[in-house]
Amino acid sequence: MTEQNHDQDCGRLIVRGADRPGIVANVSAVLTEHGANIVSLDQSSSDPAGGRFFQRTVFHLPEMPAKLDELNESLEAKLGAELGLEFELVEAKRQKRVALFVSRADHCLLDLLWRQRRGELPMTISMVVSNHPDLGDEVRQFDVPFFHVPVDRGNKAAAEKEQLNLLKGNVDLLVLARYMQIVSGEFLDELGVPVINIHHSFLPAFMGAGPYQRAKERGVKLVGATAHYVTEDLDEGPIIEQDVIRVSHRESVRDLQRKGADVERLVLSRAVSWHCDDRVIRDGTTTVVF
């Protein structure tokens, strides 16, 4: 699903709002008036009669950087003022700056670093921040800055202040790549950029310590992972991607952990890739993924 064309004249237009007749026609008309050629267009409506409308349009516009302000003004007049829609205009060439938070588990972190280096993820990794020093040497092999910010019990506010000093103004997305700390609502508000988290998913679910041991004891047949946006409600943010893999009684706790790590890597890399390609549109507690 990742788009390989990041030409400087390629753009993306994300539109959301109350559904009504004429939205697609008006979007196309404004782009055409400015000389843009639509490359792809995806749209969805929760209900054609009074529902919510979502659209992602990829277009090519010669000399787009010079024409962006004028195009944005026309879209604001037509989509914003006239139709009451929210929209975002993005230059495809501008890769999102991403920070990764991690604790000691390295499987999600190293997978994202590796995929980014291979060009599979359309992003720039600005830094890795950890509450433990263990993974510093491995991260530096990717020529990515590594910062150790300890989180002392009873003084999380001091750690979050230091983290914010590193992040603010330097990142467009924060990914919790198995970061085993709860981030506060104050941290999320002050950071002001989306945050994506990954965690295991069992059917049935097992919360707390030792989930794989308890899952084995209950004879689970599916293990999986969920990637979601982070809100103050911990793991209840809008879901971006999920996947599962079958397991059986023959597999040990270690086998379950290995398979769980495999699916976590895949689910998180998909979620991050889709976000960086502007494929995920948040709408309250849910998401639309094109």
mmCIF file of C-alpha atoms in Angstrom:
data_model
loop_
_atom_site.group_PDB
_atom_site.id
_atom_site.type_symbol
_atom_site.label_atom_id
_atom_site.label_comp_id
_atom_site.label_asym_id
_atom_site.label_seq_id
_atom_site.Cartn_x
_atom_site.Cartn_y
_atom_site.Cartn_z
ATOM 1 C CA MET A 1 0.000 0.000 0.000
ATOM 2 C CA THR A 2 2.977 2.347 0.350
ATOM 3 C CA GLU A 3 3.200 4.813 -2.542
ATOM 4 C CA GLN A 4 6.585 4.925 -4.185
ATOM 5 C CA ASN A 5 5.996 8.188 -6.060
ATOM 6 C CA HIS A 6 7.226 11.049 -3.896
ATOM 7 C CA ASP A 7 7.783 13.435 -6.825
ATOM 8 C CA GLN A 8 8.083 17.071 -5.748
ATOM 9 C CA ASP A 9 5.009 17.822 -7.882
ATOM 10 C CA CYS A 10 2.856 15.124 -6.232
ATOM 11 C CA GLY A 11 0.353 16.063 -3.535
ATOM 12 C CA ARG A 12 -2.329 14.558 -1.336
ATOM 13 C CA LEU A 13 -5.650 16.096 -0.365
ATOM 14 C CA ILE A 14 -7.469 14.663 2.649
ATOM 15 C CA VAL A 15 -11.106 15.722 3.104
ATOM 16 C CA ARG A 16 -13.578 14.948 5.904
ATOM 17 C CA GLY A 17 -16.928 16.268 7.038
ATOM 18 C CA ALA A 18 -20.690 15.944 6.753
ATOM 19 C CA ASP A 19 -21.720 14.104 3.595
ATOM 20 C CA ARG A 20 -23.660 16.024 0.967
ATOM 21 C CA PRO A 21 -24.038 16.015 -2.824
ATOM 22 C CA GLY A 22 -21.278 17.574 -4.885
ATOM 23 C CA ILE A 23 -18.198 17.060 -2.702
ATOM 24 C CA VAL A 24 -16.284 14.898 -5.192
ATOM 25 C CA ALA A 25 -17.252 17.175 -8.068
ATOM 26 C CA ASN A 26 -16.083 20.277 -6.213
ATOM 27 C CA VAL A 27 -12.774 18.699 -5.179
ATOM 28 C CA SER A 28 -12.132 17.652 -8.772
ATOM 29 C CA ALA A 29 -13.138 21.062 -10.101
ATOM 30 C CA VAL A 30 -10.749 22.993 -7.851
ATOM 31 C CA LEU A 31 -7.837 20.682 -8.656
ATOM 32 C CA THR A 32 -8.590 20.858 -12.386
ATOM 33 C CA GLU A 33 -8.814 24.662 -12.325
ATOM 34 C CA HIS A 34 -5.276 24.785 -10.982
ATOM 35 C CA GLY A 35 -3.915 22.365 -13.581
ATOM 36 C CA ALA A 36 -3.711 19.264 -11.373
ATOM 37 C CA ASN A 37 -4.142 15.739 -12.712
ATOM 38 C CA ILE A 38 -5.805 13.301 -10.282
ATOM 39 C CA VAL A 39 -3.736 10.122 -9.947
ATOM 40 C CA SER A 40 -5.971 8.253 -7.494
ATOM 41 C CA LEU A 41 -9.101 8.982 -5.476
ATOM 42 C CA ASP A 42 -10.568 6.992 -2.578
ATOM 43 C CA GLN A 43 -13.750 7.936 -0.793
ATOM 44 C CA SER A 44 -16.155 6.575 1.806
ATOM 45 C CA SER A 45 -19.386 7.653 3.457
ATOM 46 C CA SER A 46 -20.781 6.345 6.737
ATOM 47 C CA ASP A 47 -24.294 7.107 5.432
ATOM 48 C CA PRO A 48 -25.225 8.988 2.225
ATOM 49 C CA ALA A 49 -28.127 10.592 4.094
ATOM 50 C CA GLY A 50 -26.609 12.638 6.887
ATOM 51 C CA GLY A 51 -23.445 10.571 7.369
ATOM 52 C CA ARG A 52 -19.762 11.409 7.482
ATOM 53 C CA PHE A 53 -17.717 11.712 4.278
ATOM 54 C CA PHE A 54 -14.016 10.914 3.824
ATOM 55 C CA GLN A 55 -11.816 11.304 0.766
ATOM 56 C CA ARG A 56 -8.126 10.880 -0.053
ATOM 57 C CA THR A 57 -6.962 12.235 -3.397
ATOM 58 C CA VAL A 58 -3.472 11.924 -4.858
ATOM 59 C CA PHE A 59 -2.697 14.398 -7.651
ATOM 60 C CA HIS A 60 0.128 15.657 -9.815
ATOM 61 C CA LEU A 61 0.531 19.406 -10.257
ATOM 62 C CA PRO A 62 3.481 20.783 -12.255
ATOM 63 C CA GLU A 63 5.520 23.261 -10.186
ATOM 64 C CA MET A 64 3.355 22.425 -7.185
ATOM 65 C CA PRO A 65 5.559 24.034 -4.494
ATOM 66 C CA ALA A 66 5.101 27.428 -6.151
ATOM 67 C CA LYS A 67 1.345 26.925 -6.565
ATOM 68 C CA LEU A 68 0.568 25.442 -3.150
ATOM 69 C CA ASP A 69 -0.571 28.625 -1.403
ATOM 70 C CA GLU A 70 -2.920 29.579 -4.228
ATOM 71 C CA LEU A 71 -4.369 26.061 -4.341
ATOM 72 C CA ASN A 72 -4.852 26.072 -0.583
ATOM 73 C CA GLU A 73 -6.749 29.386 -0.757
ATOM 74 C CA SER A 74 -9.102 28.017 -3.410
ATOM 75 C CA LEU A 75 -9.734 24.854 -1.408
ATOM 76 C CA GLU A 76 -10.444 26.890 1.721
ATOM 77 C CA ALA A 77 -12.980 29.004 -0.137
ATOM 78 C CA LYS A 78 -14.755 26.077 -1.791
ATOM 79 C CA LEU A 79 -14.426 23.208 0.689
ATOM 80 C CA GLY A 80 -14.038 25.086 3.952
ATOM 81 C CA ALA A 81 -16.196 28.187 3.690
ATOM 82 C CA GLU A 82 -18.815 26.953 1.221
ATOM 83 C CA LEU A 83 -19.178 23.251 2.085
ATOM 84 C CA GLY A 84 -18.070 23.302 5.738
ATOM 85 C CA LEU A 85 -15.480 20.544 5.244
ATOM 86 C CA GLU A 86 -12.131 19.995 6.914
ATOM 87 C CA PHE A 87 -9.200 19.334 4.594
ATOM 88 C CA GLU A 88 -5.457 18.848 4.658
ATOM 89 C CA LEU A 89 -3.144 19.526 1.728
ATOM 90 C CA VAL A 90 0.137 17.592 1.836
ATOM 91 C CA GLU A 91 3.268 17.613 -0.307
ATOM 92 C CA ALA A 92 4.114 13.955 -0.880
ATOM 93 C CA LYS A 93 7.851 14.669 -0.995
ATOM 94 C CA ARG A 94 7.860 15.930 2.612
ATOM 95 C CA GLN A 95 8.429 12.800 4.643
ATOM 96 C CA LYS A 96 7.155 12.832 8.207
ATOM 97 C CA ARG A 97 9.717 13.103 11.000
ATOM 98 C CA VAL A 98 9.196 10.216 13.401
ATOM 99 C CA ALA A 99 10.500 9.545 16.916
ATOM 100 C CA LEU A 100 10.510 6.058 18.412
ATOM 101 C CA PHE A 101 10.062 5.341 22.135
ATOM 102 C CA VAL A 102 11.231 1.932 23.381
ATOM 103 C CA SER A 103 12.058 0.119 26.610
ATOM 104 C CA ARG A 104 14.030 -3.158 26.457
ATOM 105 C CA ALA A 105 12.179 -5.282 23.869
ATOM 106 C CA ASP A 106 13.843 -4.613 20.529
ATOM 107 C CA HIS A 107 11.748 -6.447 17.926
ATOM 108 C CA CYS A 108 9.455 -3.579 16.868
ATOM 109 C CA LEU A 109 12.190 -0.959 17.123
ATOM 110 C CA LEU A 110 14.737 -2.796 14.990
ATOM 111 C CA ASP A 111 12.083 -3.741 12.431
ATOM 112 C CA LEU A 112 11.101 -0.087 11.925
ATOM 113 C CA LEU A 113 14.742 1.022 11.710
ATOM 114 C CA TRP A 114 15.501 -1.711 9.182
ATOM 115 C CA ARG A 115 12.449 -1.033 7.017
ATOM 116 C CA GLN A 116 13.142 2.701 7.016
ATOM 117 C CA ARG A 117 16.767 2.143 5.960
ATOM 118 C CA ARG A 118 15.599 -0.103 3.113
ATOM 119 C CA GLY A 119 13.191 2.584 1.906
ATOM 120 C CA GLU A 120 10.077 0.594 2.812
ATOM 121 C CA LEU A 121 8.724 3.252 5.177
ATOM 122 C CA PRO A 122 8.178 6.800 3.839
ATOM 123 C CA MET A 123 9.562 8.629 6.859
ATOM 124 C CA THR A 124 12.636 10.080 8.524
ATOM 125 C CA ILE A 125 13.545 8.727 11.967
ATOM 126 C CA SER A 126 14.610 11.738 13.999
ATOM 127 C CA MET A 127 15.542 9.932 17.207
ATOM 128 C CA VAL A 128 15.030 6.968 19.502
ATOM 129 C CA VAL A 129 14.248 7.643 23.166
ATOM 130 C CA SER A 130 14.339 4.932 25.829
ATOM 131 C CA ASN A 131 13.901 4.662 29.562
ATOM 132 C CA HIS A 132 16.722 2.073 29.542
ATOM 133 C CA PRO A 133 20.232 2.319 27.991
ATOM 134 C CA ASP A 134 20.291 -1.278 26.683
ATOM 135 C CA LEU A 135 19.570 -0.647 22.969
ATOM 136 C CA GLY A 136 21.797 2.400 22.434
ATOM 137 C CA ASP A 137 24.582 0.638 20.527
ATOM 138 C CA GLU A 138 22.162 -1.147 18.182
ATOM 139 C CA VAL A 139 20.307 2.075 17.368
ATOM 140 C CA ARG A 140 23.506 4.009 16.634
ATOM 141 C CA GLN A 141 24.415 1.449 13.956
ATOM 142 C CA PHE A 142 21.538 2.949 11.964
ATOM 143 C CA ASP A 143 23.008 6.475 12.373
ATOM 144 C CA VAL A 144 19.984 7.506 14.425
ATOM 145 C CA PRO A 145 20.411 9.563 17.632
ATOM 146 C CA PHE A 146 19.676 7.621 20.831
ATOM 147 C CA PHE A 147 18.633 9.319 24.060
ATOM 148 C CA HIS A 148 18.379 7.599 27.436
ATOM 149 C CA VAL A 149 15.751 9.287 29.603
ATOM 150 C CA PRO A 150 15.225 7.323 32.845
ATOM 151 C CA VAL A 151 11.735 7.315 34.313
ATOM 152 C CA ASP A 152 12.109 7.358 38.091
ATOM 153 C CA ARG A 153 9.224 6.001 40.113
ATOM 154 C CA GLY A 154 7.151 8.859 41.467
ATOM 155 C CA ASN A 155 8.809 11.437 39.207
ATOM 156 C CA LYS A 156 7.493 10.677 35.740
ATOM 157 C CA ALA A 157 6.766 14.387 35.169
ATOM 158 C CA ALA A 158 10.493 15.182 35.122
ATOM 159 C CA ALA A 159 11.146 12.484 32.509
ATOM 160 C CA GLU A 160 8.267 13.665 30.344
ATOM 161 C CA LYS A 161 9.556 17.230 30.520
ATOM 162 C CA GLU A 162 12.957 16.066 29.249
ATOM 163 C CA GLN A 163 11.299 14.003 26.523
ATOM 164 C CA LEU A 164 9.224 16.979 25.393
ATOM 165 C CA ASN A 165 12.359 19.119 25.186
ATOM 166 C CA LEU A 166 13.759 16.576 22.718
ATOM 167 C CA LEU A 167 10.571 16.135 20.701
ATOM 168 C CA LYS A 168 8.764 19.460 20.420
ATOM 169 C CA GLY A 169 9.189 21.029 17.007
ATOM 170 C CA ASN A 170 11.312 18.118 15.790
ATOM 171 C CA VAL A 171 8.774 15.374 15.055
ATOM 172 C CA ASP A 172 5.465 14.874 13.249
ATOM 173 C CA LEU A 173 4.699 11.459 14.770
ATOM 174 C CA LEU A 174 5.683 9.524 17.890
ATOM 175 C CA VAL A 175 5.662 5.712 17.810
ATOM 176 C CA LEU A 176 5.658 3.692 21.026
ATOM 177 C CA ALA A 177 7.602 0.660 19.789
ATOM 178 C CA ARG A 178 7.048 -1.465 22.921
ATOM 179 C CA TYR A 179 7.562 1.405 25.339
ATOM 180 C CA MET A 180 6.523 0.003 28.701
ATOM 181 C CA GLN A 181 5.459 3.265 30.308
ATOM 182 C CA ILE A 182 2.100 5.009 30.346
ATOM 183 C CA VAL A 183 2.260 8.486 28.817
ATOM 184 C CA SER A 184 0.194 11.134 30.557
ATOM 185 C CA GLY A 185 -2.600 13.231 29.097
ATOM 186 C CA GLU A 186 -0.528 16.340 29.805
ATOM 187 C CA PHE A 187 2.329 14.878 27.744
ATOM 188 C CA LEU A 188 0.005 14.133 24.810
ATOM 189 C CA ASP A 189 -1.535 17.611 24.911
ATOM 190 C CA GLU A 190 1.792 19.401 25.012
ATOM 191 C CA LEU A 191 3.410 17.210 22.359
ATOM 192 C CA GLY A 192 0.642 18.040 19.896
ATOM 193 C CA VAL A 193 1.375 15.328 17.287
ATOM 194 C CA PRO A 194 -0.207 11.880 16.775
ATOM 195 C CA VAL A 195 1.121 8.975 18.851
ATOM 196 C CA ILE A 196 0.849 5.334 17.724
ATOM 197 C CA ASN A 197 1.119 2.364 20.097
ATOM 198 C CA ILE A 198 1.389 -1.399 19.571
ATOM 199 C CA HIS A 199 0.288 -4.102 21.981
ATOM 200 C CA HIS A 200 -0.529 -7.794 21.924
ATOM 201 C CA SER A 201 -4.099 -8.981 21.466
ATOM 202 C CA PHE A 202 -5.382 -12.289 22.811
ATOM 203 C CA LEU A 203 -8.758 -13.941 22.408
ATOM 204 C CA PRO A 204 -9.734 -13.953 25.253
ATOM 205 C CA ALA A 205 -7.685 -11.010 26.513
ATOM 206 C CA PHE A 206 -5.132 -11.218 29.317
ATOM 207 C CA MET A 207 -4.127 -8.007 31.025
ATOM 208 C CA GLY A 208 -1.127 -7.374 33.261
ATOM 209 C CA ALA A 209 2.061 -9.362 33.795
ATOM 210 C CA GLY A 210 2.785 -12.740 32.198
ATOM 211 C CA PRO A 211 0.097 -12.680 29.504
ATOM 212 C CA TYR A 212 1.695 -15.398 27.367
ATOM 213 C CA GLN A 213 1.969 -17.803 30.301
ATOM 214 C CA ARG A 214 -1.682 -17.253 31.200
ATOM 215 C CA ALA A 215 -2.700 -17.536 27.562
ATOM 216 C CA LYS A 216 -0.922 -20.878 27.351
ATOM 217 C CA GLU A 217 -2.662 -22.049 30.508
ATOM 218 C CA ARG A 218 -6.052 -21.155 29.010
ATOM 219 C CA GLY A 219 -5.302 -22.868 25.713
ATOM 220 C CA VAL A 220 -5.653 -19.854 23.427
ATOM 221 C CA LYS A 221 -5.863 -20.560 19.711
ATOM 222 C CA LEU A 222 -5.231 -17.032 18.425
ATOM 223 C CA VAL A 223 -2.618 -14.442 19.311
ATOM 224 C CA GLY A 224 -2.399 -11.085 17.612
ATOM 225 C CA ALA A 225 -1.565 -7.423 17.822
ATOM 226 C CA THR A 226 -3.319 -4.067 17.681
ATOM 227 C CA ALA A 227 -1.856 -0.738 16.544
ATOM 228 C CA HIS A 228 -3.829 2.319 17.602
ATOM 229 C CA TYR A 229 -3.581 6.025 18.250
ATOM 230 C CA VAL A 230 -2.858 6.907 21.857
ATOM 231 C CA THR A 231 -5.338 8.877 23.928
ATOM 232 C CA GLU A 232 -5.699 9.542 27.638
ATOM 233 C CA ASP A 233 -7.775 6.346 27.804
ATOM 234 C CA LEU A 234 -4.662 4.165 27.497
ATOM 235 C CA ASP A 235 -5.352 1.349 24.997
ATOM 236 C CA GLU A 236 -8.768 2.618 23.940
ATOM 237 C CA GLY A 237 -7.640 4.982 21.163
ATOM 238 C CA PRO A 238 -8.805 4.681 17.535
ATOM 239 C CA ILE A 239 -7.561 1.429 15.983
ATOM 240 C CA ILE A 240 -5.430 1.598 12.839
ATOM 241 C CA GLU A 241 -4.556 -2.058 12.172
ATOM 242 C CA GLN A 242 -4.922 -5.515 13.694
ATOM 243 C CA ASP A 243 -3.871 -9.040 12.774
ATOM 244 C CA VAL A 244 -3.848 -12.520 14.302
ATOM 245 C CA ILE A 245 -2.029 -15.803 13.888
ATOM 246 C CA ARG A 246 -3.226 -19.278 14.852
ATOM 247 C CA VAL A 247 -1.470 -21.244 17.604
ATOM 248 C CA SER A 248 -2.054 -24.662 19.150
ATOM 249 C CA HIS A 249 -1.485 -26.699 22.291
ATOM 250 C CA ARG A 250 1.792 -27.965 20.822
ATOM 251 C CA GLU A 251 3.475 -24.583 21.154
ATOM 252 C CA SER A 252 5.367 -23.489 24.248
ATOM 253 C CA VAL A 253 5.113 -20.115 25.966
ATOM 254 C CA ARG A 254 8.311 -19.142 24.143
ATOM 255 C CA ASP A 255 6.730 -20.115 20.808
ATOM 256 C CA LEU A 256 3.725 -17.924 21.611
ATOM 257 C CA GLN A 257 6.015 -15.005 22.459
ATOM 258 C CA ARG A 258 7.938 -15.422 19.199
ATOM 259 C CA LYS A 259 4.776 -15.557 17.111
ATOM 260 C CA GLY A 260 3.355 -12.614 19.025
ATOM 261 C CA ALA A 261 6.487 -10.579 18.282
ATOM 262 C CA ASP A 262 6.211 -11.476 14.583
ATOM 263 C CA VAL A 263 2.652 -10.205 14.301
ATOM 264 C CA GLU A 264 3.447 -7.077 16.357
ATOM 265 C CA ARG A 265 6.195 -6.150 13.887
ATOM 266 C CA LEU A 266 3.902 -6.540 10.898
ATOM 267 C CA VAL A 267 0.957 -4.689 12.406
ATOM 268 C CA LEU A 268 3.055 -1.759 13.636
ATOM 269 C CA SER A 269 4.952 -1.340 10.366
ATOM 270 C CA ARG A 270 1.674 -1.290 8.419
ATOM 271 C CA ALA A 271 0.121 1.261 10.764
ATOM 272 C CA VAL A 272 3.154 3.554 10.617
ATOM 273 C CA SER A 273 3.406 3.248 6.834
ATOM 274 C CA TRP A 274 -0.288 4.045 6.335
ATOM 275 C CA HIS A 275 -0.107 7.030 8.672
ATOM 276 C CA CYS A 276 2.971 8.415 6.910
ATOM 277 C CA ASP A 277 1.222 8.029 3.551
ATOM 278 C CA ASP A 278 -1.804 9.939 4.907
ATOM 279 C CA ARG A 279 -4.063 6.922 4.461
ATOM 280 C CA VAL A 280 -5.538 7.030 7.969
ATOM 281 C CA ILE A 281 -8.320 9.515 8.703
ATOM 282 C CA ARG A 282 -9.350 9.808 12.341
ATOM 283 C CA ASP A 283 -12.985 10.448 13.128
ATOM 284 C CA GLY A 284 -13.764 10.512 16.820
ATOM 285 C CA THR A 285 -13.131 7.070 18.268
ATOM 286 C CA THR A 286 -12.721 5.342 14.919
ATOM 287 C CA THR A 287 -10.585 5.515 11.780
ATOM 288 C CA VAL A 288 -11.037 5.238 8.029
ATOM 289 C CA VAL A 289 -8.033 3.612 6.317
ATOM 290 C CA PHE A 290 -7.657 3.969 2.539
#
